[in-house]
């Protein structure tokens, strides 16, 4: 028996304006609305809408045997709500089929787990409320931003009541083990760990249209055969992908949609195979052993660590300074400030500052709205400086008001 | 005159100086044929005439452009990058420019010599090494036509200043050859005169000093910045290269930010050290208190000066330095490195050795915290500038012209 478990990530950040030093203190719009709306509408047209339509058809045509799960960030949801509500509608339609599961994550696609546990918990709960309200589901499975994972996280998430958690099936944590089983994270009692089968996932995500790849061209039959091969030495094949793989990273003319339309039928040709959502996987399978992941893993780059977001001093400084103002922002109880601060936590901002292959130019560049990581750093720090000034002025204003109120009270008493 | 960039296309002081001096000369009835490279920028001729329109005898300046991608301060590496970029746009066959910096300079030199053949002139005056070859060829052309015309090379900066004792030999040799062939050398400061005698072994009697100056005019920026309400702003403005000492500026910033939180720093400009300096601000942990702008145009520069409470020019070696004059004109006090020629013409600034970071930090706070000193520097500086005019520089330059025309040897 092999269960195929699809999970697609859905996320778009609020990209920043090229905020100038001259604008610091002027409280101009931090976000590049034109760019953000442009990207959103492009991706909605090329990926979200056609893919959702395809998923709905696949569920119907397979007599509801096909299943799929999504993790949608709050920041994407807000942008869709404001600029492409038809996409939300199509996700709600999918949710109603009962074959589509929404996972839990941080509302702002943040790395808050590493910097503030309180903030982390708050963002998970915000996201949970959103999913419940919009998709009428209560998520029981958690996936952290960029699949950042370790024992401590699993323990924390278990204590929040979750039944399962997603992680990267990186070689260095698995060693001789297979990603096609469930594991029990060390330091936990019940929570189950689903690991990404990165080879099969990346065959679609990265290699699908690569003519240098000796398996090119990939068709559904061949891919189903690779999944069949797991039969007998695994329970589940976890295919974790960015949703934009469909139609955006792999353009329509690569044949990605045709591939996907055939895939469920090819997989179901073997009666031993089926599709499951992560919560079904957790319900149906037991863990085979404990897995000890002390150091953090993620799903990024060959290093599978945090170096894409906090690998250089620009990134470290930016994120440290961001969380330094956290306490102060929470104390203002000002929703606008909190929202701005949280949007600045989105991991993409730090990804843009990555210098790992700055000189070669590569995938980092493709996703980067800035010319260089240094430009990203500068825009970010300028925005942060502006936010700090706004908070300071707001506080001074408030203190003044309080003082006046107290003085009036005292006068009245006299 | 073989000159450089005209407004608003300045990439640095060289263009500003050429333009200022030319205007000053034309106001004193010197007729000038101004030759400059202007490859990709494609300046319109009617615009070019406007550039000198405010001088009284604008018809006395004739401008000739040579299609070349040379720009001031270009080094070999940057040139190669530019060539590759242009080739990627135009394709190999359409590419007319030299494949290396040296060959492009040679190409420019030959084109300039052709111009000399058709133009009438009494004196050849060229600015910095890339034009020296053009000047020498123009002189040879004049000799063939019957009368050898005197050659004046004006030095704004040498390879020694730019690279800090690590010169590119080709450029050094080109500079030295031009200086040796010239009838007279104009240096923009005594500081530079010393460099020329020490490193190029030129007889000091052959060198005349004509200081740069500054144009007064409509440079006001009436914008106000909220950043000023919250912090004192210290500005570095210039190319972010070894010569300008941006790394010392950062170190001084670090010293100050270790003890104070009411000061912020701005680094305006770009250059080959820019990436390193941005990263270094993060390494030092002050990246949230040092702000960067990339290259600023005229308008942007004016805004930066307006934003600044104080300007620091920590150049490792600065033959003249127009930035301090501009800062003073905008009413910002300045701290200038002792390795700068500009301190020969203004006294209302504080000086510091570029490497003495402690003292630099000390003086920055000294000015920011002392209103009397602050206003003193601001007011007196403006007064001093009244005498630092291009008309005065042009007068001295004309003296040099008369000297060589009178057959005066050095």
Short mmCIF file of N, CA and C in Angstrom, two decimals, chain A residues 214-311:
data_model
loop_
_atom_site.label_atom_id
_atom_site.label_comp_id
_atom_site.label_asym_id
_atom_site.label_seq_id
_atom_site.Cartn_x
_atom_site.Cartn_y
_atom_site.Cartn_z
N UNK A 214 18.44 13.41 -17.61
CA UNK A 214 18.38 12.22 -18.47
C UNK A 214 17.01 11.54 -18.47
N UNK A 215 16.11 11.97 -17.56
CA UNK A 215 14.75 11.41 -17.57
C UNK A 215 13.80 12.26 -18.40
N UNK A 216 14.30 13.37 -18.95
CA UNK A 216 13.41 14.24 -19.73
C UNK A 216 13.07 13.57 -21.04
N UNK A 217 11.87 13.64 -21.57
CA UNK A 217 10.70 14.28 -20.96
C UNK A 217 10.00 13.34 -19.97
N UNK A 218 9.51 13.91 -18.90
CA UNK A 218 8.84 13.12 -17.87
C UNK A 218 7.35 13.00 -18.21
N UNK A 219 6.84 11.76 -18.19
CA UNK A 219 5.38 11.63 -18.36
C UNK A 219 4.76 10.93 -17.15
N UNK A 220 3.44 10.97 -17.10
CA UNK A 220 2.73 10.48 -15.92
C UNK A 220 2.96 8.99 -15.68
N UNK A 221 3.09 8.26 -16.76
CA UNK A 221 3.27 6.82 -16.65
C UNK A 221 4.59 6.49 -15.96
N UNK A 222 5.62 7.16 -16.42
CA UNK A 222 6.95 6.94 -15.84
C UNK A 222 6.97 7.33 -14.36
N UNK A 223 6.35 8.47 -14.07
CA UNK A 223 6.36 8.97 -12.70
C UNK A 223 5.57 8.01 -11.78
N UNK A 224 4.45 7.51 -12.30
CA UNK A 224 3.64 6.57 -11.51
C UNK A 224 4.44 5.31 -11.22
N UNK A 225 5.27 4.92 -12.19
CA UNK A 225 6.10 3.72 -11.98
C UNK A 225 7.08 3.94 -10.81
N UNK A 226 7.62 5.16 -10.73
CA UNK A 226 8.54 5.44 -9.61
C UNK A 226 7.81 5.37 -8.28
N UNK A 227 6.56 5.81 -8.28
CA UNK A 227 5.77 5.75 -7.05
C UNK A 227 5.43 4.30 -6.72
N UNK A 228 5.08 3.53 -7.74
CA UNK A 228 4.80 2.11 -7.52
C UNK A 228 5.99 1.40 -6.88
N UNK A 229 7.18 1.84 -7.25
CA UNK A 229 8.39 1.19 -6.74
C UNK A 229 8.52 1.33 -5.23
N UNK A 230 7.80 2.28 -4.65
CA UNK A 230 7.86 2.46 -3.20
C UNK A 230 7.06 1.34 -2.51
N UNK A 231 6.10 0.75 -3.25
CA UNK A 231 5.29 -0.34 -2.70
C UNK A 231 6.17 -1.41 -2.08
N UNK A 232 5.86 -1.72 -0.83
CA UNK A 232 6.63 -2.76 -0.17
C UNK A 232 7.75 -2.20 0.69
N UNK A 233 8.19 -0.99 0.40
CA UNK A 233 9.20 -0.44 1.31
C UNK A 233 8.88 1.00 1.73
N UNK A 234 7.59 1.25 1.86
CA UNK A 234 7.19 2.56 2.36
C UNK A 234 5.68 2.65 2.43
N UNK A 235 5.16 3.55 3.26
CA UNK A 235 3.72 3.72 3.40
C UNK A 235 3.19 4.90 2.62
N UNK A 236 4.01 5.90 2.51
CA UNK A 236 3.48 7.16 2.01
C UNK A 236 4.56 7.89 1.21
N UNK A 237 4.13 8.53 0.12
CA UNK A 237 5.05 9.37 -0.65
C UNK A 237 4.57 10.81 -0.48
N UNK A 238 5.37 11.60 0.23
CA UNK A 238 4.98 12.98 0.49
C UNK A 238 5.55 13.89 -0.58
N UNK A 239 4.65 14.42 -1.40
CA UNK A 239 5.08 15.32 -2.47
C UNK A 239 4.71 16.74 -2.06
N UNK A 240 5.72 17.48 -1.62
CA UNK A 240 5.50 18.84 -1.13
C UNK A 240 6.05 19.82 -2.15
N UNK A 241 5.18 20.66 -2.66
CA UNK A 241 5.58 21.56 -3.75
C UNK A 241 5.02 22.96 -3.55
N UNK A 242 5.71 23.93 -4.14
CA UNK A 242 5.08 25.24 -4.29
C UNK A 242 3.97 25.11 -5.32
N UNK A 243 2.83 25.72 -5.02
CA UNK A 243 1.73 25.61 -5.98
C UNK A 243 2.11 26.25 -7.31
N UNK A 244 2.95 27.27 -7.24
CA UNK A 244 3.36 27.98 -8.47
C UNK A 244 4.14 27.08 -9.43
N UNK A 245 4.55 25.89 -8.96
CA UNK A 245 5.17 24.94 -9.88
C UNK A 245 4.26 24.73 -11.09
N UNK A 246 2.95 24.73 -10.82
CA UNK A 246 1.98 24.51 -11.89
C UNK A 246 1.72 25.81 -12.63
N UNK A 247 2.30 25.96 -13.78
CA UNK A 247 1.96 27.10 -14.63
C UNK A 247 2.84 28.32 -14.46
N UNK A 248 3.56 28.44 -13.33
CA UNK A 248 4.38 29.62 -13.12
C UNK A 248 5.87 29.26 -13.17
N UNK A 249 6.34 28.38 -12.26
CA UNK A 249 7.74 27.96 -12.36
C UNK A 249 7.92 27.05 -13.58
N UNK A 250 6.97 26.17 -13.78
CA UNK A 250 6.94 25.35 -15.00
C UNK A 250 5.78 25.90 -15.83
N UNK A 251 6.13 26.54 -16.92
CA UNK A 251 5.08 27.17 -17.71
C UNK A 251 4.17 26.14 -18.34
N UNK A 252 3.00 26.64 -18.70
CA UNK A 252 1.99 25.76 -19.28
C UNK A 252 2.55 24.99 -20.49
N UNK A 253 3.37 25.66 -21.30
CA UNK A 253 3.84 25.00 -22.52
C UNK A 253 4.90 23.92 -22.27
N UNK A 254 5.30 23.74 -21.01
CA UNK A 254 6.18 22.60 -20.70
C UNK A 254 5.37 21.32 -20.63
N UNK A 255 4.03 21.45 -20.60
CA UNK A 255 3.16 20.28 -20.51
C UNK A 255 2.87 19.89 -19.06
N UNK A 256 3.12 20.78 -18.11
CA UNK A 256 2.96 20.44 -16.70
C UNK A 256 1.50 20.12 -16.37
N UNK A 257 0.58 20.86 -16.98
CA UNK A 257 -0.84 20.58 -16.68
C UNK A 257 -1.28 19.23 -17.25
N UNK A 258 -0.83 18.94 -18.47
CA UNK A 258 -1.17 17.65 -19.07
C UNK A 258 -0.65 16.51 -18.19
N UNK A 259 0.57 16.69 -17.74
CA UNK A 259 1.20 15.70 -16.86
C UNK A 259 0.34 15.47 -15.63
N UNK A 260 -0.10 16.56 -15.03
CA UNK A 260 -0.86 16.46 -13.79
C UNK A 260 -2.25 15.87 -13.99
N UNK A 261 -2.83 16.19 -15.15
CA UNK A 261 -4.18 15.68 -15.41
C UNK A 261 -4.18 14.16 -15.54
N UNK A 262 -3.08 13.61 -16.02
CA UNK A 262 -3.01 12.16 -16.20
C UNK A 262 -2.52 11.43 -14.95
N UNK A 263 -1.74 12.15 -14.14
CA UNK A 263 -1.02 11.50 -13.05
C UNK A 263 -1.92 10.70 -12.10
N UNK A 264 -3.04 11.29 -11.59
CA UNK A 264 -3.86 10.52 -10.65
C UNK A 264 -4.33 9.20 -11.24
N UNK A 265 -4.71 9.22 -12.52
CA UNK A 265 -5.21 7.98 -13.14
C UNK A 265 -4.10 6.95 -13.27
N UNK A 266 -2.91 7.40 -13.62
CA UNK A 266 -1.78 6.47 -13.71
C UNK A 266 -1.47 5.86 -12.35
N UNK A 267 -1.53 6.71 -11.32
CA UNK A 267 -1.22 6.21 -9.97
C UNK A 267 -2.30 5.23 -9.51
N UNK A 268 -3.56 5.55 -9.82
CA UNK A 268 -4.66 4.71 -9.36
C UNK A 268 -4.80 3.41 -10.16
N UNK A 269 -4.07 3.32 -11.27
CA UNK A 269 -4.09 2.07 -12.04
C UNK A 269 -3.64 0.91 -11.17
N UNK A 270 -2.74 1.17 -10.28
CA UNK A 270 -2.30 0.17 -9.33
C UNK A 270 -3.24 0.23 -8.12
N UNK A 271 -3.97 -0.85 -7.89
CA UNK A 271 -4.99 -0.84 -6.84
C UNK A 271 -4.43 -0.69 -5.44
N UNK A 272 -3.13 -0.93 -5.32
CA UNK A 272 -2.51 -0.78 -4.00
C UNK A 272 -2.26 0.68 -3.65
N UNK A 273 -2.42 1.56 -4.62
CA UNK A 273 -2.14 2.98 -4.35
C UNK A 273 -3.41 3.74 -4.01
N UNK A 274 -3.24 4.81 -3.25
CA UNK A 274 -4.34 5.75 -3.05
C UNK A 274 -3.80 7.13 -2.73
N UNK A 275 -4.73 8.08 -2.60
CA UNK A 275 -4.34 9.44 -2.20
C UNK A 275 -4.83 9.72 -0.80
N UNK A 276 -4.02 10.42 -0.02
CA UNK A 276 -4.45 10.81 1.32
C UNK A 276 -4.02 12.23 1.61
N UNK A 277 -4.76 12.88 2.49
CA UNK A 277 -4.32 14.18 3.00
C UNK A 277 -3.44 13.91 4.22
N UNK A 278 -2.67 14.87 4.66
CA UNK A 278 -1.77 14.63 5.81
C UNK A 278 -2.50 14.12 7.05
N UNK A 279 -3.70 14.64 7.33
CA UNK A 279 -4.37 14.18 8.56
C UNK A 279 -4.81 12.72 8.41
N UNK A 280 -5.16 12.31 7.20
CA UNK A 280 -5.51 10.90 6.97
C UNK A 280 -4.27 10.01 7.11
N UNK A 281 -3.15 10.51 6.62
CA UNK A 281 -1.90 9.75 6.75
C UNK A 281 -1.61 9.49 8.22
N UNK A 282 -1.76 10.55 9.01
CA UNK A 282 -1.47 10.44 10.44
C UNK A 282 -2.44 9.46 11.11
N UNK A 283 -3.69 9.47 10.65
CA UNK A 283 -4.70 8.59 11.23
C UNK A 283 -4.42 7.12 10.85
N UNK A 284 -3.97 6.90 9.63
CA UNK A 284 -3.87 5.54 9.08
C UNK A 284 -2.55 4.82 9.31
N UNK A 285 -1.51 5.58 9.55
CA UNK A 285 -0.21 4.91 9.67
C UNK A 285 0.43 5.20 11.02
N UNK A 286 1.19 4.21 11.48
CA UNK A 286 1.95 4.40 12.71
C UNK A 286 3.37 4.84 12.39
N UNK A 287 4.01 5.39 13.39
CA UNK A 287 5.40 5.75 13.21
C UNK A 287 6.24 4.49 13.26
N UNK A 288 7.37 4.51 12.53
CA UNK A 288 8.24 3.33 12.55
C UNK A 288 9.38 3.46 13.55
N UNK A 289 9.77 4.70 13.84
CA UNK A 289 10.81 4.87 14.86
C UNK A 289 10.90 6.32 15.26
N UNK A 290 11.79 6.57 16.19
CA UNK A 290 12.01 7.93 16.64
C UNK A 290 13.02 8.58 15.70
N UNK A 291 12.88 9.91 15.49
CA UNK A 291 13.87 10.61 14.67
C UNK A 291 14.38 11.81 15.46
N UNK A 292 15.69 11.88 15.57
CA UNK A 292 16.31 12.93 16.37
C UNK A 292 16.85 14.02 15.44
N UNK A 293 16.19 15.16 15.45
CA UNK A 293 16.67 16.28 14.62
C UNK A 293 16.97 17.45 15.55
N UNK A 294 18.21 17.50 15.97
CA UNK A 294 18.56 18.55 16.92
C UNK A 294 18.78 19.88 16.21
N UNK A 295 19.56 19.83 15.12
CA UNK A 295 19.82 21.06 14.37
C UNK A 295 18.70 21.32 13.37
N UNK A 296 18.52 22.59 13.10
CA UNK A 296 17.41 22.99 12.22
C UNK A 296 17.62 22.55 10.78
N UNK A 297 16.55 22.00 10.19
CA UNK A 297 16.57 21.74 8.74
C UNK A 297 15.49 22.58 8.09
N UNK A 298 15.66 22.83 6.80
CA UNK A 298 14.64 23.54 6.03
C UNK A 298 14.60 22.91 4.65
N UNK A 299 13.75 23.44 3.77
CA UNK A 299 13.69 22.84 2.44
C UNK A 299 14.45 23.66 1.41
N UNK A 300 15.31 24.60 1.87
CA UNK A 300 15.92 25.51 0.90
C UNK A 300 17.33 25.12 0.48
N UNK A 301 17.59 25.25 -0.80
CA UNK A 301 18.92 25.11 -1.36
C UNK A 301 19.55 23.77 -1.04
N UNK A 302 20.78 23.58 -1.45
CA UNK A 302 21.41 22.29 -1.17
C UNK A 302 21.76 22.14 0.30
N UNK A 303 21.95 23.26 0.99
CA UNK A 303 22.36 23.19 2.39
C UNK A 303 21.23 22.70 3.30
N UNK A 304 19.98 22.92 2.88
CA UNK A 304 18.81 22.55 3.69
C UNK A 304 18.92 23.11 5.11
N UNK A 305 19.38 24.36 5.20
CA UNK A 305 19.48 24.96 6.53
C UNK A 305 18.89 26.37 6.47
N UNK A 306 19.31 27.25 7.38
CA UNK A 306 18.72 28.58 7.45
C UNK A 306 19.52 29.62 6.66
N UNK A 307 20.57 29.17 5.98
CA UNK A 307 21.49 30.15 5.41
C UNK A 307 20.87 31.01 4.31
N UNK A 308 19.74 30.59 3.76
CA UNK A 308 19.11 31.44 2.74
C UNK A 308 18.45 32.67 3.36
N UNK A 309 18.14 32.61 4.65
CA UNK A 309 17.44 33.73 5.31
C UNK A 309 18.28 34.45 6.35
N UNK A 310 19.08 33.69 7.07
CA UNK A 310 19.90 34.34 8.09
C UNK A 310 21.33 33.85 7.99
N UNK A 311 21.85 33.85 6.77
CA UNK A 311 23.20 33.33 6.52
C UNK A 311 24.27 34.40 6.51
#
